[in-house]
CSV table of C-alpha atoms and ligand atoms in Angstrom, one decimal:
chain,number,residue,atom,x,y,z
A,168,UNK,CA,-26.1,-3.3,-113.3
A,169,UNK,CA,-24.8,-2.5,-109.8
A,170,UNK,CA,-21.9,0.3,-109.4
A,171,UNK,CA,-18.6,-0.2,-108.0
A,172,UNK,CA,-19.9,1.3,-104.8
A,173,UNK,CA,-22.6,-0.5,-104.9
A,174,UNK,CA,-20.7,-3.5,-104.8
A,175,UNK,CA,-17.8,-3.0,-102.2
A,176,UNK,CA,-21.1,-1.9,-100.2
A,177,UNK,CA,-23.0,-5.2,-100.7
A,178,UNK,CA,-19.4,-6.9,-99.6
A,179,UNK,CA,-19.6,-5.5,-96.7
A,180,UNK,CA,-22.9,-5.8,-95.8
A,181,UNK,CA,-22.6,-9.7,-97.4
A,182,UNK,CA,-19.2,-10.3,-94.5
A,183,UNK,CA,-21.5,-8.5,-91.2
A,184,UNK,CA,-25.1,-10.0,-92.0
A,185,UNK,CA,-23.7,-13.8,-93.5
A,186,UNK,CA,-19.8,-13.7,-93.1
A,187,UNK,CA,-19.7,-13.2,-88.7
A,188,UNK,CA,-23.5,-12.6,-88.7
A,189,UNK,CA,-23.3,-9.9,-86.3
A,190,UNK,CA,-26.0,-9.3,-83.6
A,191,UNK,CA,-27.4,-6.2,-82.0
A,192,UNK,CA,-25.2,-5.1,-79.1
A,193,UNK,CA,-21.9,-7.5,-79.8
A,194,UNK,CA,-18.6,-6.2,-80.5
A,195,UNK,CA,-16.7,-6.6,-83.5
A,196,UNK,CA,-12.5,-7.1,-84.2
A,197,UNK,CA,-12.1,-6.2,-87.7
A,198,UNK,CA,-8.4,-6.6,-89.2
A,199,UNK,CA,-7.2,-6.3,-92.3
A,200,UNK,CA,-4.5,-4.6,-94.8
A,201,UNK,CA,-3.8,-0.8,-94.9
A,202,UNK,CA,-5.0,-1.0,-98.4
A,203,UNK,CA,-8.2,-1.8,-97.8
A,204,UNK,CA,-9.4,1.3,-95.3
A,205,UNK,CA,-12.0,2.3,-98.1
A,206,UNK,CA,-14.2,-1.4,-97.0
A,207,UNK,CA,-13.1,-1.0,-93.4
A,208,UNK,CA,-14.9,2.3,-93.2
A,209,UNK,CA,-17.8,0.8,-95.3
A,210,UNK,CA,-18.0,-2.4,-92.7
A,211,UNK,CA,-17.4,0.1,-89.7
A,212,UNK,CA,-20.4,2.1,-90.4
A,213,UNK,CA,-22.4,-0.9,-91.6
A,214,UNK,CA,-21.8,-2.4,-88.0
A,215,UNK,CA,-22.7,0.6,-86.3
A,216,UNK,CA,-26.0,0.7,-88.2
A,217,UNK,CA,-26.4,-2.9,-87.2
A,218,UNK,CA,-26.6,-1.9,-83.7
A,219,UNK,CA,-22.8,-3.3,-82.6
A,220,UNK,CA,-21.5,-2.4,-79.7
A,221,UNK,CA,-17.9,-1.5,-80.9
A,222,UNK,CA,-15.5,-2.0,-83.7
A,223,UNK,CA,-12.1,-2.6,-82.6
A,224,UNK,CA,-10.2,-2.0,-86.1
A,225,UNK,CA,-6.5,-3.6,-86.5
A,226,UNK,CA,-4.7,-2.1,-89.8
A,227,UNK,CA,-1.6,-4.1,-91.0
A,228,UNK,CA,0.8,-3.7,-93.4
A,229,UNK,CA,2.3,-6.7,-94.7
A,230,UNK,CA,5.5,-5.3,-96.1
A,231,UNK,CA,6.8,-4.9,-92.3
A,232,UNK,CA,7.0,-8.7,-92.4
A,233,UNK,CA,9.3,-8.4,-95.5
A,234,UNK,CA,11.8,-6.1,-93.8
A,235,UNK,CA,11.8,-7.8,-90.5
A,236,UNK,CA,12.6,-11.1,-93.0
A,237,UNK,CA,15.1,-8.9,-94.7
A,238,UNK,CA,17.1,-7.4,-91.8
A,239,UNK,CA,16.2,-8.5,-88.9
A,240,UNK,CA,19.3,-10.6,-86.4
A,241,UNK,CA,19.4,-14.1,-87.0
A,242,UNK,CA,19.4,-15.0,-83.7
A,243,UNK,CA,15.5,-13.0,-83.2
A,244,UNK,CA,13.5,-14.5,-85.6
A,245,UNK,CA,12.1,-16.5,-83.2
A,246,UNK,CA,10.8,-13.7,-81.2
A,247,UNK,CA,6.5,-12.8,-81.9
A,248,UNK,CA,3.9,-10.6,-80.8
A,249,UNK,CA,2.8,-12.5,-77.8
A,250,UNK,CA,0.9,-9.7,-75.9
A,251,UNK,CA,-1.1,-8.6,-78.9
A,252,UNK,CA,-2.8,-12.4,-79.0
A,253,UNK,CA,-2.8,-11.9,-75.9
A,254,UNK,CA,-5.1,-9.3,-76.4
A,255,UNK,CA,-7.1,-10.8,-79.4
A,256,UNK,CA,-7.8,-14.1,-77.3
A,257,UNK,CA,-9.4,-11.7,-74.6
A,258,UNK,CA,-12.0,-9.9,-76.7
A,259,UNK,CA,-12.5,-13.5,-78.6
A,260,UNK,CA,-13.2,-15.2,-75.2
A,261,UNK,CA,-15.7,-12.4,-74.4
A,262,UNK,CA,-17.6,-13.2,-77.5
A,263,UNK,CA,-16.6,-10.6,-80.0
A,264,UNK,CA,-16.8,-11.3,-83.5
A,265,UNK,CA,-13.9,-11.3,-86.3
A,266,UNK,CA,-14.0,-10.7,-89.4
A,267,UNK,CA,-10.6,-10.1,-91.6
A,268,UNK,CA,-9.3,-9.1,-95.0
A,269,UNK,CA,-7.6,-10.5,-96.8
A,270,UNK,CA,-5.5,-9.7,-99.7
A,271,UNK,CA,-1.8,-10.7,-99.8
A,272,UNK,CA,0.5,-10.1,-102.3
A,273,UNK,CA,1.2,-14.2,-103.0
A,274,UNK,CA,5.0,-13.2,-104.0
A,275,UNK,CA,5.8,-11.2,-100.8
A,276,UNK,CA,8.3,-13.0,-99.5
A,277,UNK,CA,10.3,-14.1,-102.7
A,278,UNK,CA,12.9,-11.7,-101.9
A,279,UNK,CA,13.9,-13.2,-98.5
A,280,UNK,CA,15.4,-17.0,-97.6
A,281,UNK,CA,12.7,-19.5,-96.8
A,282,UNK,CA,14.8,-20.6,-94.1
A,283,UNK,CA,14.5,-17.4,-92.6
A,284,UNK,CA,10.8,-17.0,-93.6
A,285,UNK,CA,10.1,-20.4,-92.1
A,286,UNK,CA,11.0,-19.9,-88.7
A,287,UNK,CA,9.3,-16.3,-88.1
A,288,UNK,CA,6.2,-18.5,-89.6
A,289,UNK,CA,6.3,-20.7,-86.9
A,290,UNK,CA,6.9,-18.5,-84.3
A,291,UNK,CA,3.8,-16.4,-85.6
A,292,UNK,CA,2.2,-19.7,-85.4
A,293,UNK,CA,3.4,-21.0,-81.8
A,294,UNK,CA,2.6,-17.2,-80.6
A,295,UNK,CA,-1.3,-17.3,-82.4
A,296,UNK,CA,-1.9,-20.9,-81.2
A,297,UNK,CA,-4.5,-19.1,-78.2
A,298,UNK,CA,-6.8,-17.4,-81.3
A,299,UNK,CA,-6.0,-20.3,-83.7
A,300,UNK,CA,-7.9,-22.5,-80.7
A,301,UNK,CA,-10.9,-20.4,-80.5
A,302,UNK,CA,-11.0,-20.0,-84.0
A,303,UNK,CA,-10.2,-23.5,-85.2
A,304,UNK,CA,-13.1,-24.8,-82.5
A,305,UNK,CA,-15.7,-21.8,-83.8
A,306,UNK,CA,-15.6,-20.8,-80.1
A,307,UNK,CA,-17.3,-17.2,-81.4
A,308,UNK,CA,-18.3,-16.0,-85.0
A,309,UNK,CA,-15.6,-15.4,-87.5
A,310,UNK,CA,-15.0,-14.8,-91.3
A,311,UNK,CA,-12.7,-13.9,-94.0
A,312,UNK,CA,-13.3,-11.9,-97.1
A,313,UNK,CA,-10.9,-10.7,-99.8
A,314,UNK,CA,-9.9,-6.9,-101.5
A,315,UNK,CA,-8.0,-6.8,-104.3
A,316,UNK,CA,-4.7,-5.4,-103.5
A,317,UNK,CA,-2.8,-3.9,-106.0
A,318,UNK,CA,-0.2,-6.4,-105.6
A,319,UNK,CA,-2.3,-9.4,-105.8
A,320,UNK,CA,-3.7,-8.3,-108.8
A,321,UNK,CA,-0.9,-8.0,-110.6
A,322,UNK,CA,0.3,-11.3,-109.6
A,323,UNK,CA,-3.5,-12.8,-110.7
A,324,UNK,CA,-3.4,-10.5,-114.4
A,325,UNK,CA,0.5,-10.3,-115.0
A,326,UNK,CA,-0.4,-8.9,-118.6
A,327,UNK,CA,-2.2,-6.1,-118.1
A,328,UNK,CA,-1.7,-2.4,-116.2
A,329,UNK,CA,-2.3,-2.1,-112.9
A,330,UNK,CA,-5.5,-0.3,-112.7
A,331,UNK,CA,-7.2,-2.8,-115.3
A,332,UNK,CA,-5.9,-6.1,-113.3
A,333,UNK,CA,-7.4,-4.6,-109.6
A,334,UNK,CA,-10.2,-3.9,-112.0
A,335,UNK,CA,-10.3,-7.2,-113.6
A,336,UNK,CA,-9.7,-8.8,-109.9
A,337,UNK,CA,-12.8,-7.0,-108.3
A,338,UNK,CA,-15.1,-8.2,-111.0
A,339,UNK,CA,-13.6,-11.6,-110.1
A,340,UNK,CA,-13.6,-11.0,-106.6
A,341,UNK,CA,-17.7,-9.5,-106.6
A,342,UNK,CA,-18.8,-12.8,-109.2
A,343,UNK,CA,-17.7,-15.2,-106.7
A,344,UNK,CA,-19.1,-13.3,-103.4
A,345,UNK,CA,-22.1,-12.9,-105.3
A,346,UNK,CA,-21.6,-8.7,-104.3
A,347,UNK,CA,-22.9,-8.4,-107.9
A,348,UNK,CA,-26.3,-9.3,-107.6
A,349,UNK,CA,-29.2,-7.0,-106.5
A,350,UNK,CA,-30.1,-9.9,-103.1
A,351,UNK,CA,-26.5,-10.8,-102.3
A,352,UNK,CA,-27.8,-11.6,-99.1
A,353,UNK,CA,-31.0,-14.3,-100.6
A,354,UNK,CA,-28.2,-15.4,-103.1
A,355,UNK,CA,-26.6,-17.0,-100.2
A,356,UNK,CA,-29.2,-18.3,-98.4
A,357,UNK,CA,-30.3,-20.2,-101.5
A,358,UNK,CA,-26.3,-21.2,-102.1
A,359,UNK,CA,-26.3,-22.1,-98.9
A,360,UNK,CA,-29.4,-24.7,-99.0
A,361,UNK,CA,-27.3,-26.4,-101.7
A,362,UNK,CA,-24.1,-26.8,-100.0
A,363,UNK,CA,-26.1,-28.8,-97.0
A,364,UNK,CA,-27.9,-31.1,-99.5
A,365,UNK,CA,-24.3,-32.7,-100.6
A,366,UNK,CA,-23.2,-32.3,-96.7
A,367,UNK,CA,-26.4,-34.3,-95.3
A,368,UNK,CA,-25.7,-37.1,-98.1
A,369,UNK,CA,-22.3,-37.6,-97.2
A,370,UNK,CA,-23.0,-37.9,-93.3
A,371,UNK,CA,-25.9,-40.0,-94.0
A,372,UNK,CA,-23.8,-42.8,-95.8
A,373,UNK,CA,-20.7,-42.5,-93.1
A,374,UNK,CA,-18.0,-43.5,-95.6
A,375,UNK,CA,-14.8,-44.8,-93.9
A,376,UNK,CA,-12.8,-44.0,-96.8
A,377,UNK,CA,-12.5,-42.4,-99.6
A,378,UNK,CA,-10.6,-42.8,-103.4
A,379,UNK,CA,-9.2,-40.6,-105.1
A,380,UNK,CA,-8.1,-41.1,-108.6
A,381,UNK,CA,-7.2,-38.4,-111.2
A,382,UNK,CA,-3.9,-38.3,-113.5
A,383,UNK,CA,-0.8,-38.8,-110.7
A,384,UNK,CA,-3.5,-39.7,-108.1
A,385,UNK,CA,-4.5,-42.9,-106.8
A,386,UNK,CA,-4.8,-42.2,-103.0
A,387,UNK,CA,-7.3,-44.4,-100.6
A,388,UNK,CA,-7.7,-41.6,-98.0
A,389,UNK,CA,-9.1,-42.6,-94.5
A,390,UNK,CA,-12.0,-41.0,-92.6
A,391,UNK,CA,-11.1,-40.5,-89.0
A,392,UNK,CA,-13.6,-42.1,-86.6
A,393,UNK,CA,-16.1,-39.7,-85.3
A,394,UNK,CA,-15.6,-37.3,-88.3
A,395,UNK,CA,-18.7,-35.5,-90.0
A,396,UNK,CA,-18.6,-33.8,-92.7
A,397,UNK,CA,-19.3,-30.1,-92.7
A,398,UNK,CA,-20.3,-27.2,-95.3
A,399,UNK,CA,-20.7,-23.1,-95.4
A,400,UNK,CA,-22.6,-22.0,-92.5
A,401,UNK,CA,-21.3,-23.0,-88.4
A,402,UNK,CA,-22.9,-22.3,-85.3
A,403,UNK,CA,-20.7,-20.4,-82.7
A,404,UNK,CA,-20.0,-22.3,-79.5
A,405,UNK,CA,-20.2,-19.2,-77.0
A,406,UNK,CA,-23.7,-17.8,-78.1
A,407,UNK,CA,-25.4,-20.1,-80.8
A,408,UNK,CA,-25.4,-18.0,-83.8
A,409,UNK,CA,-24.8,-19.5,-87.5
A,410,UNK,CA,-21.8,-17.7,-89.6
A,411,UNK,CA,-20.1,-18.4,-92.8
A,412,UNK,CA,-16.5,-18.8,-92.0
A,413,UNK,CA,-15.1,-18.1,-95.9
A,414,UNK,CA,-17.1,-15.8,-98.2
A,415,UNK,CA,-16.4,-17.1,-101.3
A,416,UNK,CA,-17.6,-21.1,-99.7
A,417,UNK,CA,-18.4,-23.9,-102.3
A,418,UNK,CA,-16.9,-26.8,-100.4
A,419,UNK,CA,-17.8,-29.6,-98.5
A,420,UNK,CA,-15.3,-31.0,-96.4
A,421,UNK,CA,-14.4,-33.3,-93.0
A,422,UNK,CA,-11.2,-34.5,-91.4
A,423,UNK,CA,-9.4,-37.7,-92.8
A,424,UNK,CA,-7.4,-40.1,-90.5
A,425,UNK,CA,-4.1,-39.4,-89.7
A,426,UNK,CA,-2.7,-42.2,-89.6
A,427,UNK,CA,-4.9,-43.9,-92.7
A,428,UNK,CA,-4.2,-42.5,-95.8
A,429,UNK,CA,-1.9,-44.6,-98.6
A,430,UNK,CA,-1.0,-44.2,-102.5
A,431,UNK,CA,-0.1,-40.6,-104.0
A,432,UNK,CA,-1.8,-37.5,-104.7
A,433,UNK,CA,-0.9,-34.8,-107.1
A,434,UNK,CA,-2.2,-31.1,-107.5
A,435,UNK,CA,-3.9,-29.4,-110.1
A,436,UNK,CA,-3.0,-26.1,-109.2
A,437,UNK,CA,0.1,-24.1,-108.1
A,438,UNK,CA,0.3,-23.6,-104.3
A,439,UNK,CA,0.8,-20.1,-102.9
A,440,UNK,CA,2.9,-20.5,-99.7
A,441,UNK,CA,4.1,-17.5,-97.5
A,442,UNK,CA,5.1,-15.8,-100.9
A,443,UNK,CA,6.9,-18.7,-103.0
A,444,UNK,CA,5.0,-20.4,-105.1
A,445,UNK,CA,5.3,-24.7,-105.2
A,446,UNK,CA,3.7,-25.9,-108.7
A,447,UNK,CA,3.5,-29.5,-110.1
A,448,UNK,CA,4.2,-31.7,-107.3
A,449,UNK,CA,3.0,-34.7,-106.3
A,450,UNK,CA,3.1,-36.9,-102.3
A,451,UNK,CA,3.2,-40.1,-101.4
A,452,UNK,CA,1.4,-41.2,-98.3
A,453,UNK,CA,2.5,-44.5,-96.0
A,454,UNK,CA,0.1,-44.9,-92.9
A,455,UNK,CA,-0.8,-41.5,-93.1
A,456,UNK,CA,2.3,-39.7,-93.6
A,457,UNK,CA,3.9,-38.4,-96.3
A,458,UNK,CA,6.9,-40.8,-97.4
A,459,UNK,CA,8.2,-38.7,-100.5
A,460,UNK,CA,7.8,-35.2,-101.9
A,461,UNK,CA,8.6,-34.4,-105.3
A,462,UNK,CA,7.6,-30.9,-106.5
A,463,UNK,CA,8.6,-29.5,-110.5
A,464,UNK,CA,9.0,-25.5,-108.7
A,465,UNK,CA,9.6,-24.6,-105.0
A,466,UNK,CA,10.7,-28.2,-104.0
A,467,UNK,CA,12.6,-26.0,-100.9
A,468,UNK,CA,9.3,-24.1,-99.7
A,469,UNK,CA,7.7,-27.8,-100.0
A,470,UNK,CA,10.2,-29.5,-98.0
A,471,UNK,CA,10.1,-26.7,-95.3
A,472,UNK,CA,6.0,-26.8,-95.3
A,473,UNK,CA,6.5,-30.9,-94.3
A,474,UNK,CA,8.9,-30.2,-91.9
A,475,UNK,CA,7.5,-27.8,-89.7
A,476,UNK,CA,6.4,-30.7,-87.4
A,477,UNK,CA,4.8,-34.5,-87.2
A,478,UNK,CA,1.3,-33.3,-88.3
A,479,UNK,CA,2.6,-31.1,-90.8
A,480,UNK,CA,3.7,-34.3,-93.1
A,481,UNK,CA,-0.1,-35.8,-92.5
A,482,UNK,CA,-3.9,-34.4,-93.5
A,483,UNK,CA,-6.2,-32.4,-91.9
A,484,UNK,CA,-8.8,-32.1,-94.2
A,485,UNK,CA,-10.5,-33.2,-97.6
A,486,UNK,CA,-13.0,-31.3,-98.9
A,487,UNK,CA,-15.1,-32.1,-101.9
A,488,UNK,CA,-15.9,-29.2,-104.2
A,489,UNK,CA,-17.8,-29.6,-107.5
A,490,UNK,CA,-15.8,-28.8,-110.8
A,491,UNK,CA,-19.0,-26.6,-112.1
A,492,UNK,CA,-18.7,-24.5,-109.1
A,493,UNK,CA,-18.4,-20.4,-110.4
A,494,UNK,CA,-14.5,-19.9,-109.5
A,495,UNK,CA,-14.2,-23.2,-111.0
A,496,UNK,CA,-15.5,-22.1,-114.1
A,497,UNK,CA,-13.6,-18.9,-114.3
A,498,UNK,CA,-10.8,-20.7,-115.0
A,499,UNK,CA,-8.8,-17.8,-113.3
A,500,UNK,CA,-5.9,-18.6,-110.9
A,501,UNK,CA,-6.2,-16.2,-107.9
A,502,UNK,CA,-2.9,-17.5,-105.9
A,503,UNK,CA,-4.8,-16.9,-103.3
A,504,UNK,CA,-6.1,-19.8,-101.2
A,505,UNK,CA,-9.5,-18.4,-100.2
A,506,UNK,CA,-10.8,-18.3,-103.6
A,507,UNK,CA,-8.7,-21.0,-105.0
A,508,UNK,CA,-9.7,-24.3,-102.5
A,509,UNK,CA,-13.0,-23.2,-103.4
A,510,UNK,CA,-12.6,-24.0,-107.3
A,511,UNK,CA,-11.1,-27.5,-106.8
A,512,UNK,CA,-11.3,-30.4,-104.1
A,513,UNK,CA,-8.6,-30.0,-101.8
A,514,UNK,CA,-7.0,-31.6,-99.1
A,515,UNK,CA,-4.8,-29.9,-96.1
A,516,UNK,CA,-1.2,-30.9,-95.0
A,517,UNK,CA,-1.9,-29.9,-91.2
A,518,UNK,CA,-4.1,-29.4,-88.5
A,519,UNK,CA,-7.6,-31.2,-88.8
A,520,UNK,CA,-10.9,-28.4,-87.9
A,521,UNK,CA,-12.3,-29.7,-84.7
A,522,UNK,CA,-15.7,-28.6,-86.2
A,523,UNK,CA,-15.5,-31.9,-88.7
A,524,UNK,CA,-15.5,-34.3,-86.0
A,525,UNK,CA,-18.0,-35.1,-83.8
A,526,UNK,CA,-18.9,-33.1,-80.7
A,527,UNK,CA,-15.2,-32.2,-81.7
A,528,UNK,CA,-15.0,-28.9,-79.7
A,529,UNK,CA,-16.1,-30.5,-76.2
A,530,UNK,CA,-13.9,-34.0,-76.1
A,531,UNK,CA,-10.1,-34.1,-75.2
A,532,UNK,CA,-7.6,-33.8,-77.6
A,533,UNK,CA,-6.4,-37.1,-76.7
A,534,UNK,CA,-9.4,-38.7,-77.6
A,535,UNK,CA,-10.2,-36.8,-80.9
A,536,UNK,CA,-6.4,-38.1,-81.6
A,537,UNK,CA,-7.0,-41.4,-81.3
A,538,UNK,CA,-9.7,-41.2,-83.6
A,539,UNK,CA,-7.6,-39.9,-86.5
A,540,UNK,CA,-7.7,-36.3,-85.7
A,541,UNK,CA,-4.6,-34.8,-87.2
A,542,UNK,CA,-2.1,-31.5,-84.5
A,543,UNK,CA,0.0,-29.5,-86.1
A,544,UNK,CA,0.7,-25.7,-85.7
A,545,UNK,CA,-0.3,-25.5,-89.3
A,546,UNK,CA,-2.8,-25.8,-91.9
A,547,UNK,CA,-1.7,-25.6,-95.8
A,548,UNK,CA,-4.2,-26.5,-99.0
A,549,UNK,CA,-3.5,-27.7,-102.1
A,550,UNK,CA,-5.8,-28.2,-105.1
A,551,UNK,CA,-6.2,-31.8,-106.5
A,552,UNK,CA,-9.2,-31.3,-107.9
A,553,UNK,CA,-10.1,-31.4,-111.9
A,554,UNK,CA,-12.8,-32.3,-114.4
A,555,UNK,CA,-10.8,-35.9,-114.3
A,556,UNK,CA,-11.1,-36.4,-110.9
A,557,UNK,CA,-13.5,-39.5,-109.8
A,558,UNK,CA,-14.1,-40.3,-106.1
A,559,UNK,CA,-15.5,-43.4,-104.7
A,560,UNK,CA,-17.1,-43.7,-101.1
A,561,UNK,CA,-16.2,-46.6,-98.9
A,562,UNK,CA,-18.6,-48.2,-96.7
A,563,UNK,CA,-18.1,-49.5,-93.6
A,564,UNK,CA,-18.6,-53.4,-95.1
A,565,UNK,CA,-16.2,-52.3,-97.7
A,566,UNK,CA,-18.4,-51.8,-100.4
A,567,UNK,CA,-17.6,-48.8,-103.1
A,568,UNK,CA,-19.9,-46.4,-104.4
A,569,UNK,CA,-19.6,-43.3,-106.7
A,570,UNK,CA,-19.8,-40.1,-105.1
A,571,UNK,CA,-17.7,-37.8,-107.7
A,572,UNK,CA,-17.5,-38.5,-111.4
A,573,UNK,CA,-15.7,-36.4,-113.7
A,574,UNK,CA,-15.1,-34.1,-110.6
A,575,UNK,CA,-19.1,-33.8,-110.4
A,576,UNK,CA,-21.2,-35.3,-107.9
A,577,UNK,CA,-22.5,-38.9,-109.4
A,578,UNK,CA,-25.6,-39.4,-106.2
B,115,LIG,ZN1,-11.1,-26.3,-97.3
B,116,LIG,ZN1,-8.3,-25.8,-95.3
């Protein structure tokens, strides 16, 4: 039995030496919430004992957003932070790696007007475009791991006090990192080794499309042209090096065709969205886009989420994810998309991941369009994913096989 300490160490080590992988002599942008300075220390002096060159530490406090949403002129919401990504895209382009914490409180904008909310979204969006690129592409390493906030647990374990929910959301949070066991860092490479047996399967039959069917789905989902299908660890473009993007990772996922997906899809789980929460709703695709939106709770947040722009209202990923898979199995709901896409298959209103199509980070956007490759400046999840769920694989004569039964994998 490994102490607290013991874990939030093995975290830390688990998001340098898998999460960005860093190397002797490279720099490092860690950024993360003011809560969290205990594991920024922990990772700073990790990195330093890992030989890195510097740490350039970025501490944020998300409540700032709320009271900018809250009183900030109606005519400046528009305005964002261009300089500081800006300044970010610079140390990116040099090579540095980024990690970042996560940990937001999934209600922390219920208090303001979504309207409001909306637009300072996309102008955070427009403004972070530069990173998003590099990022979205995997031009250097980069990873995201989670702390347990005291807000976010309370949202996750509404019945208890506050100090046993962050304790109860740590525990949760350690099981699914695997920052309880005593080789977190041979527990992934063995996870690992598992995820790419799925992903070489799926590339090696080159579906063209897949169906979906699960109660209030029924969706034949298009593969874009060139895509491949992609799982846990990524090379870096700029110097060659593997990472592992999201630390918890138990999907398997590639980029549909924008303009090929027909028949509706429902979720399974709530959807967390810039602090409101949208729960039981279901789409219905035409050629790709989404036709009608019904949604039981946060029907406004939806409709704002599909009308951010054209590729908002089409997909940019479907990823695969076993129904045995440990966050699966907790049966917890984390409202917080880093753990919660990887208990469930998913699918992404949204910008496609160049990475899933291929040589997707050195051919023209023009080209990777015309292929199926979904633009947009954003990129939302939402669970669809159950122990009902069956998906079959389409060949490219047409012919369907099994590939998920029961939401497990039936090859
Ligand atoms: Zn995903
Ligand atoms: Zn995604």
């Amino acid at each position: 039995m490994l102490t607290f300490d013991q874990k939030l160490d093995n975290l830390a080590t688990l998001a340098l030496r898998v999460g960005v992988n860093l190397q002797p002599g490279q720099r490092l942008v860690l950024g993360g919430p003011v809560e969290a300075l205990d594991l920024m220390r922990r990772i700073v002096e990790q990195a330093y004992d890992l030989g890195a060159a510097h740490v350039a530490v970025d501490i944020n406090d998300e409540r700032m957003g709320l009271i900018r949403a809250l009183h900030a002129g109606d005519d400046t919401l528009d305005v964002a932070d261009e300089e500081r990504v800006a300044m970010t895209k610079a140390k990116l382009e040099r090579g540095d790696a980024l990690l970042r914490i996560a940990g937001s409180d999934p209600d922390l904008m219920a208090p303001a007007d979504p309207t409001r909310v909306a637009r300072m979204t996309r102008a955070a969006s427009v403004a972070h475009r530069p990173v998003g690129d590099l990022v979205q592409r995997a031009f250097m390493q980069w990873s995201i791991i989670a702390f347990a906030t005291p807000a976010w647990a309370r949202k996750a374990f509404p019945d208890v006090p506050e100090d046993e929910a962050v304790a109860k959301l740590w525990d949760a949070i350690f099981a699914a990192t695997r920052a309880d066991l005593d080789d977190p860092v041979g527990a992934w490479q063995a996870h690992l080794a598992t995820l790419r047996q799925a992903n070489d399967h799926l590339n090696a039959r080159a579906y063209r499309a897949l169906h979906l069917r699960a109660p209030g789905t029924d969706l034949r989902l298009g593969l874009a042209d060139s895509h491949v299908w992609e799982s846990g660890g990524t090379v870096a473009e700029s110097n060659g090096v593997g990472f592992v993007a999201n630390m918890p990772t138990e999907e398997v996922f590639t980029a549909p065709h924008a303009r090929r997906v027909d028949g509706v899809i429902a979720s399974s789980k709530p959807l967390s969205y810039q602090g409101q929460l949208i729960d039981r709703f279901q789409l219905t695709f035409e050629g790709g886009a989404v036709v009608a939106a019904k949604a039981e709770r946060g029907q406004a947040a939806l409709d704002k989420l599909l009308e951010i722009d054209e590729g908002a209202r089409r997909l940019g990923e479907i990823a695969l994810v076993p129904h045995e898979s440990p966050i699966s199995q907790s049966g917890l709901l984390f409202y917080n998309t880093l753990f919660d896409e990887n208990a469930a298959c998913h699918v992404a209103l949204g910008r496609a991941y160049e990475v899933t199509m291929r040589d997707g980070a050195k051919r023209p956007l023009e080209e990777l369009q015309r292929d199926g490759f979904n633009q947009s400046f954003t990129h939302v999840d939402f669970m669809f994913g159950s122990g009902e769920l069956d998906v079959d694989g389409e060949l490219p004569d047409g012919t369907l096989e099994p590939v998920m039964r029961g939401g497990a994998w039936a090859f």
